[in-house]
Amino acid sequence: MVIKRGDCLQTETDAKKLHPSLEYLIKKQSFIVPIIAVIVALIIGSVLIYFQGANPIGAYKTILQASLGNERGLIRTLEKTTPLILAGLAVAVALRVGLFNIGAQGQLIMGAFFATWAGFTFTNLPALIHIFVGLLAGIIAGGLWAAIAGILKAYRGVHEVISTIMLNSIAIAILDYLVNYPYKEPDQPLPRTVPILESAQLPKIGFVPVGFILALLVATFISWLINRTTTGFRFNTVGANKFAAAYAGIKIKYVVVSSMLLSGGLAGLGGAIETLGITYRFEPAFNKGLGFDGITIALLARANPLATIPAAFLVGVLRSGAPTLQFDYGLEPEIVDLLLALTLLFVAAPILGKLIFRKRAEKSENVSSGWGS
Amino acid sequence: MSKFLQRHQKAVLSTLLVIVIAYGFYFWDSVRTTSILNFSLSYALPLILAAMVGIIGERSGVVNIGIEGQMLLSAFVAFFAAVATGSLIIGAFLGMASGLLAGAFLGVAAVKWEMDQIIAGVVINIVAAGITSFYYTPGQSLPAIVPRIEIPYLSQIPLIGQVFFNKSIFVYATLILVVVLQVMLFTSKWGLRTRAVGEYPSAADTAGINVYRTRILNVAIAGVLAGTAGAYLSLDAAGWFERGFTAGRGFLALAIMIFGAWNPFGAMAAALFFGFASGMASQLQADEVINIPQQLINMLPYVMTLIILSLAAGKVRPPGAVGQPYKKEG
């Protein structure tokens, strides 16, 4: 792609057009947009629930009660939130570099499987080390899986949206094969692995799962990394303007590959925590759709690492409370998919889209849009 | 004619080669050859249609990542409308209408609101997945099957007759469409305008072409094709619907579009090749010639996509202004 003569001029005139107070609103009050999006989505959702013949307020109340109203519900909510935070972080980190990683799903299940593998393969390890090895296996597996997309992007110009989607399907197929043949639990009808050893299991502190605390720490760390370090500066610069970054001597290919490695590592960690802390084994039907939730979360959080925590919590509450709706109101739990889709629609919708993404899109034109490199 | 042959030497030669090989196999084993080619075509058909959606969009400068969602939505609408009304025709038309709607959304979002085109497409995918998985009701079946239309005389030709001339309306429409699109894109006023808008919008604008309107209309009309692909999938190819029904075909189609160098004929050849590879693998598997677990065979199209895309990079050139919102200067 060629830098056109008008490019820098255009951005200048654009900057003039924005009213100072509006600029302030975008910069400082950016959380308003996602909150409005969520509220609008919930209102429209309530109309849809009403048309399904259920009482919307009652339905929302049921979700809240089931997910936050008692200890078991709360634990389940925290457990659901954990991989969501990490999936959201994965998407957010890549977005900072102008990459749209929609393959968090594949990276997550890769991480989940290899964490499990480490969990049942290594024996005679002390618990702390075994857990560490398991988590590391998940991070590495997820990271390498995403790095394939990064390498294809950096060196072959393959658009990451396509490659990560393909890698999702390939990961599903490979893991399906692994749990059906070489790693199938013997003498069991279901295709799944053997359980991990007790030494690899993530414990709980009180009622709080350790994985959740870990996710909070990781989110804080990523926030520091993105906002306060040279690495983060490189990421943001490449995301904001590839040409300026190259001109400043930043190795773009290196940043693309390493950011995908980090992004996939985060997703892989999410999967690892899930298997080491909750399911204790790997099953192919493992958490379908977590990757897509990650996109919604990252966009809700506007690619701000710390903001992924409340965004993931919101999604976690909905996901953890929704199955009760089936019982109480006969509503399919997929209502959550619909609510989240609506939220995403409004968070990316016209005016919001203009305010949030247009500036990005202009500055980084070919980074997140278009095919060539 | 000789000029045509000179210009398209490779394409003509490889087409002839494919035909000769196909007949060679046909005389060796007619049943299997016919079944593999039938499989190839039915596998390729939605991919061809979806690749046309991508081509129309990108030739006019709009990336369409939302083809997957458009197809999913229209497959859903077509299926359940057909179930509810008892008419496949109404189902198909409503499916196409829903494709149009999703296409129009992408057009307006990408062009008018200047939303990031990739994000707009992903939004379509997620919204389509949300709607179709919530309103999905299991255990429904179609009121009828899509009839085969046998074309007299042509269907009597060995091999080709059964593969191409004894099919449903969807197949004929698609094949005609590819030819029409190829011709239109490179010889008609619409085609010239579309390519101008996609290659160099400011020049097109100077020449008096309405860049915004051309882009929105093209993406919306392409949505009808995505709708047709969805309707074909649920009404004709499968006869049922389930959550996540399209299984990544919309993304495969984008790879096919690139592989076909943004040309309708090229994309059709690429899609047929995809179909052929899958059909071949399934047949070999069924005959126990090779013994690879089904899971790994399912992986084939996705791995092929990645390989093709990484090989195609640098060899084919996307339309100049693809992915960039156009803004009038001044």
Short mmCIF file of N, CA and C in Angstrom, two decimals, chain A residues 162-255:
data_model
loop_
_atom_site.label_atom_id
_atom_site.label_comp_id
_atom_site.label_asym_id
_atom_site.label_seq_id
_atom_site.Cartn_x
_atom_site.Cartn_y
_atom_site.Cartn_z
N ILE A 162 -9.09 -14.07 8.41
CA ILE A 162 -9.28 -15.35 7.72
C ILE A 162 -8.42 -16.44 8.36
N SER A 163 -7.14 -16.12 8.59
CA SER A 163 -6.27 -17.19 9.07
C SER A 163 -6.68 -17.66 10.46
N THR A 164 -7.09 -16.73 11.33
CA THR A 164 -7.46 -17.18 12.67
C THR A 164 -8.75 -18.00 12.65
N ILE A 165 -9.67 -17.62 11.76
CA ILE A 165 -10.91 -18.42 11.64
C ILE A 165 -10.58 -19.83 11.14
N MET A 166 -9.68 -19.90 10.14
CA MET A 166 -9.28 -21.21 9.64
C MET A 166 -8.60 -22.01 10.74
N LEU A 167 -7.73 -21.33 11.50
CA LEU A 167 -7.01 -22.01 12.58
C LEU A 167 -7.98 -22.50 13.65
N ASN A 168 -9.09 -21.76 13.86
CA ASN A 168 -10.13 -22.25 14.78
C ASN A 168 -10.63 -23.61 14.34
N SER A 169 -11.02 -23.68 13.07
CA SER A 169 -11.59 -24.94 12.57
C SER A 169 -10.55 -26.05 12.61
N ILE A 170 -9.29 -25.70 12.28
CA ILE A 170 -8.24 -26.71 12.29
C ILE A 170 -8.00 -27.20 13.71
N ALA A 171 -7.99 -26.27 14.67
CA ALA A 171 -7.79 -26.66 16.07
C ALA A 171 -8.89 -27.60 16.52
N ILE A 172 -10.14 -27.27 16.17
CA ILE A 172 -11.25 -28.13 16.56
C ILE A 172 -11.06 -29.53 16.00
N ALA A 173 -10.66 -29.59 14.71
CA ALA A 173 -10.49 -30.89 14.07
C ALA A 173 -9.35 -31.68 14.70
N ILE A 174 -8.22 -31.02 14.92
CA ILE A 174 -7.06 -31.72 15.50
C ILE A 174 -7.41 -32.27 16.88
N LEU A 175 -8.02 -31.41 17.71
CA LEU A 175 -8.32 -31.84 19.07
C LEU A 175 -9.38 -32.94 19.08
N ASP A 176 -10.33 -32.82 18.14
CA ASP A 176 -11.34 -33.85 18.00
C ASP A 176 -10.67 -35.19 17.72
N TYR A 177 -9.67 -35.12 16.85
CA TYR A 177 -8.93 -36.33 16.53
C TYR A 177 -8.17 -36.84 17.76
N LEU A 178 -7.48 -35.94 18.43
CA LEU A 178 -6.65 -36.36 19.57
C LEU A 178 -7.48 -37.02 20.67
N VAL A 179 -8.67 -36.45 20.95
CA VAL A 179 -9.45 -37.05 22.04
C VAL A 179 -10.25 -38.26 21.58
N ASN A 180 -10.32 -38.46 20.25
CA ASN A 180 -11.01 -39.65 19.77
C ASN A 180 -10.07 -40.83 19.59
N TYR A 181 -8.79 -40.54 19.35
CA TYR A 181 -7.84 -41.63 19.12
C TYR A 181 -6.71 -41.70 20.16
N PRO A 182 -5.63 -40.93 19.97
CA PRO A 182 -4.48 -41.22 20.85
C PRO A 182 -4.73 -40.93 22.33
N TYR A 183 -5.52 -39.91 22.63
CA TYR A 183 -5.66 -39.52 24.04
C TYR A 183 -7.05 -39.80 24.59
N LYS A 184 -7.75 -40.72 23.96
CA LYS A 184 -9.09 -41.04 24.44
C LYS A 184 -9.01 -41.79 25.76
N GLU A 185 -9.90 -41.43 26.66
CA GLU A 185 -9.96 -42.17 27.91
C GLU A 185 -10.42 -43.59 27.59
N PRO A 186 -9.64 -44.59 28.01
CA PRO A 186 -9.99 -45.96 27.63
C PRO A 186 -11.32 -46.42 28.24
N ASP A 187 -12.02 -47.28 27.53
CA ASP A 187 -13.26 -47.89 28.02
C ASP A 187 -14.33 -46.87 28.38
N GLN A 188 -14.38 -45.78 27.66
CA GLN A 188 -15.41 -44.79 27.90
C GLN A 188 -16.12 -44.50 26.58
N PRO A 189 -17.44 -44.36 26.62
CA PRO A 189 -18.14 -44.06 25.36
C PRO A 189 -17.84 -42.64 24.85
N LEU A 190 -17.68 -41.69 25.79
CA LEU A 190 -17.49 -40.30 25.38
C LEU A 190 -16.05 -40.04 24.97
N PRO A 191 -15.86 -39.27 23.90
CA PRO A 191 -14.49 -38.89 23.57
C PRO A 191 -14.00 -37.81 24.52
N ARG A 192 -13.13 -38.16 25.41
CA ARG A 192 -12.55 -37.18 26.32
C ARG A 192 -11.26 -37.75 26.88
N THR A 193 -10.41 -36.86 27.44
CA THR A 193 -9.14 -37.34 27.97
C THR A 193 -9.34 -37.87 29.38
N VAL A 194 -8.29 -38.51 29.88
CA VAL A 194 -8.33 -38.93 31.29
C VAL A 194 -8.24 -37.68 32.15
N PRO A 195 -8.69 -37.75 33.41
CA PRO A 195 -8.59 -36.55 34.25
C PRO A 195 -7.14 -36.22 34.58
N ILE A 196 -6.91 -34.95 34.92
CA ILE A 196 -5.57 -34.53 35.31
C ILE A 196 -5.28 -35.03 36.72
N LEU A 197 -4.00 -35.08 37.06
CA LEU A 197 -3.64 -35.53 38.40
C LEU A 197 -4.03 -34.47 39.42
N GLU A 198 -4.19 -34.91 40.63
CA GLU A 198 -4.62 -33.98 41.68
C GLU A 198 -3.61 -32.86 41.89
N SER A 199 -2.33 -33.19 41.65
CA SER A 199 -1.30 -32.17 41.88
C SER A 199 -1.38 -31.02 40.89
N ALA A 200 -2.12 -31.23 39.78
CA ALA A 200 -2.22 -30.15 38.78
C ALA A 200 -3.48 -29.31 38.96
N GLN A 201 -4.33 -29.69 39.93
CA GLN A 201 -5.60 -28.99 40.06
C GLN A 201 -5.43 -27.63 40.73
N LEU A 202 -6.06 -26.63 40.10
CA LEU A 202 -6.04 -25.27 40.69
C LEU A 202 -7.00 -25.24 41.87
N PRO A 203 -6.53 -24.79 43.04
CA PRO A 203 -7.41 -24.78 44.22
C PRO A 203 -8.29 -23.53 44.28
N LYS A 204 -9.08 -23.44 45.31
CA LYS A 204 -9.86 -22.24 45.59
C LYS A 204 -9.37 -21.62 46.89
N ILE A 205 -9.40 -20.31 46.96
CA ILE A 205 -9.14 -19.65 48.24
C ILE A 205 -10.48 -19.19 48.78
N GLY A 206 -10.94 -19.80 49.87
CA GLY A 206 -12.30 -19.52 50.32
C GLY A 206 -13.23 -20.00 49.23
N PHE A 207 -14.11 -19.10 48.74
CA PHE A 207 -14.94 -19.52 47.63
C PHE A 207 -14.44 -18.95 46.30
N VAL A 208 -13.34 -18.18 46.37
CA VAL A 208 -12.84 -17.57 45.14
C VAL A 208 -11.86 -18.51 44.44
N PRO A 209 -12.15 -18.86 43.17
CA PRO A 209 -11.21 -19.73 42.46
C PRO A 209 -9.89 -18.99 42.22
N VAL A 210 -8.78 -19.72 42.40
CA VAL A 210 -7.46 -19.10 42.20
C VAL A 210 -7.32 -18.56 40.78
N GLY A 211 -7.91 -19.28 39.83
CA GLY A 211 -7.84 -18.85 38.43
C GLY A 211 -8.37 -17.44 38.24
N PHE A 212 -9.44 -17.12 38.96
CA PHE A 212 -10.03 -15.79 38.83
C PHE A 212 -9.04 -14.71 39.28
N ILE A 213 -8.41 -14.98 40.43
CA ILE A 213 -7.41 -14.02 40.93
C ILE A 213 -6.28 -13.87 39.93
N LEU A 214 -5.89 -15.02 39.39
CA LEU A 214 -4.82 -15.02 38.38
C LEU A 214 -5.21 -14.14 37.19
N ALA A 215 -6.46 -14.28 36.76
CA ALA A 215 -6.93 -13.50 35.61
C ALA A 215 -6.87 -12.01 35.92
N LEU A 216 -7.26 -11.64 37.15
CA LEU A 216 -7.22 -10.22 37.54
C LEU A 216 -5.78 -9.72 37.49
N LEU A 217 -4.86 -10.54 38.02
CA LEU A 217 -3.45 -10.14 38.02
C LEU A 217 -2.93 -9.98 36.60
N VAL A 218 -3.31 -10.93 35.74
CA VAL A 218 -2.83 -10.87 34.36
C VAL A 218 -3.36 -9.61 33.67
N ALA A 219 -4.65 -9.30 33.93
CA ALA A 219 -5.22 -8.09 33.32
C ALA A 219 -4.46 -6.86 33.76
N THR A 220 -4.12 -6.80 35.05
CA THR A 220 -3.35 -5.67 35.56
C THR A 220 -1.97 -5.61 34.90
N PHE A 221 -1.35 -6.78 34.78
CA PHE A 221 -0.03 -6.84 34.17
C PHE A 221 -0.09 -6.36 32.71
N ILE A 222 -1.10 -6.84 31.98
CA ILE A 222 -1.22 -6.45 30.56
C ILE A 222 -1.46 -4.95 30.45
N SER A 223 -2.27 -4.42 31.38
CA SER A 223 -2.53 -2.99 31.36
C SER A 223 -1.22 -2.21 31.55
N TRP A 224 -0.39 -2.70 32.48
CA TRP A 224 0.92 -2.07 32.70
C TRP A 224 1.78 -2.20 31.45
N LEU A 225 1.78 -3.42 30.90
CA LEU A 225 2.61 -3.69 29.73
C LEU A 225 2.24 -2.79 28.55
N ILE A 226 0.94 -2.63 28.36
CA ILE A 226 0.48 -1.86 27.20
C ILE A 226 0.70 -0.36 27.40
N ASN A 227 0.46 0.09 28.63
CA ASN A 227 0.46 1.54 28.84
C ASN A 227 1.77 2.10 29.37
N ARG A 228 2.62 1.26 29.93
CA ARG A 228 3.77 1.81 30.64
C ARG A 228 5.13 1.29 30.17
N THR A 229 5.15 0.40 29.18
CA THR A 229 6.45 -0.14 28.78
C THR A 229 6.75 0.17 27.31
N THR A 230 8.01 -0.04 26.93
CA THR A 230 8.41 0.17 25.53
C THR A 230 7.68 -0.79 24.61
N THR A 231 7.53 -2.04 25.09
CA THR A 231 6.79 -3.02 24.28
C THR A 231 5.41 -2.49 23.96
N GLY A 232 4.73 -2.01 25.01
CA GLY A 232 3.39 -1.48 24.81
C GLY A 232 3.39 -0.30 23.87
N PHE A 233 4.39 0.53 24.00
CA PHE A 233 4.51 1.70 23.13
C PHE A 233 4.65 1.27 21.68
N ARG A 234 5.48 0.25 21.47
CA ARG A 234 5.64 -0.28 20.11
C ARG A 234 4.31 -0.80 19.57
N PHE A 235 3.62 -1.58 20.42
CA PHE A 235 2.31 -2.12 20.01
C PHE A 235 1.39 -0.99 19.58
N ASN A 236 1.26 0.01 20.47
CA ASN A 236 0.31 1.08 20.18
C ASN A 236 0.71 1.87 18.95
N THR A 237 2.02 2.05 18.77
CA THR A 237 2.47 2.84 17.62
C THR A 237 2.17 2.11 16.32
N VAL A 238 2.43 0.82 16.30
CA VAL A 238 2.13 0.06 15.09
C VAL A 238 0.63 0.09 14.83
N GLY A 239 -0.16 -0.03 15.90
CA GLY A 239 -1.62 0.00 15.74
C GLY A 239 -2.10 1.35 15.25
N ALA A 240 -1.47 2.42 15.73
CA ALA A 240 -1.94 3.76 15.37
C ALA A 240 -1.49 4.13 13.97
N ASN A 241 -0.26 3.85 13.62
CA ASN A 241 0.22 4.21 12.30
C ASN A 241 1.43 3.37 11.93
N LYS A 242 1.17 2.42 11.06
CA LYS A 242 2.20 1.47 10.65
C LYS A 242 3.40 2.19 10.04
N PHE A 243 3.10 3.22 9.25
CA PHE A 243 4.18 3.86 8.50
C PHE A 243 5.07 4.67 9.43
N ALA A 244 4.41 5.40 10.33
CA ALA A 244 5.19 6.15 11.30
C ALA A 244 6.03 5.20 12.13
N ALA A 245 5.46 4.06 12.49
CA ALA A 245 6.18 3.09 13.31
C ALA A 245 7.41 2.57 12.57
N ALA A 246 7.21 2.23 11.29
CA ALA A 246 8.34 1.73 10.50
C ALA A 246 9.40 2.81 10.36
N TYR A 247 8.93 4.04 10.17
CA TYR A 247 9.85 5.16 10.02
C TYR A 247 10.65 5.37 11.29
N ALA A 248 10.01 5.13 12.42
CA ALA A 248 10.69 5.31 13.70
C ALA A 248 11.60 4.13 14.02
N GLY A 249 11.65 3.16 13.14
CA GLY A 249 12.58 2.06 13.33
C GLY A 249 12.00 0.88 14.09
N ILE A 250 10.68 0.84 14.25
CA ILE A 250 10.08 -0.31 14.92
C ILE A 250 9.95 -1.44 13.90
N LYS A 251 10.36 -2.64 14.32
CA LYS A 251 10.27 -3.78 13.40
C LYS A 251 8.84 -4.29 13.41
N ILE A 252 8.10 -3.94 12.37
CA ILE A 252 6.66 -4.24 12.36
C ILE A 252 6.41 -5.74 12.38
N LYS A 253 7.17 -6.48 11.57
CA LYS A 253 6.94 -7.93 11.52
C LYS A 253 7.13 -8.56 12.89
N TYR A 254 8.16 -8.10 13.58
CA TYR A 254 8.42 -8.63 14.91
C TYR A 254 7.26 -8.30 15.85
N VAL A 255 6.77 -7.06 15.77
CA VAL A 255 5.66 -6.66 16.64
C VAL A 255 4.41 -7.47 16.32
#
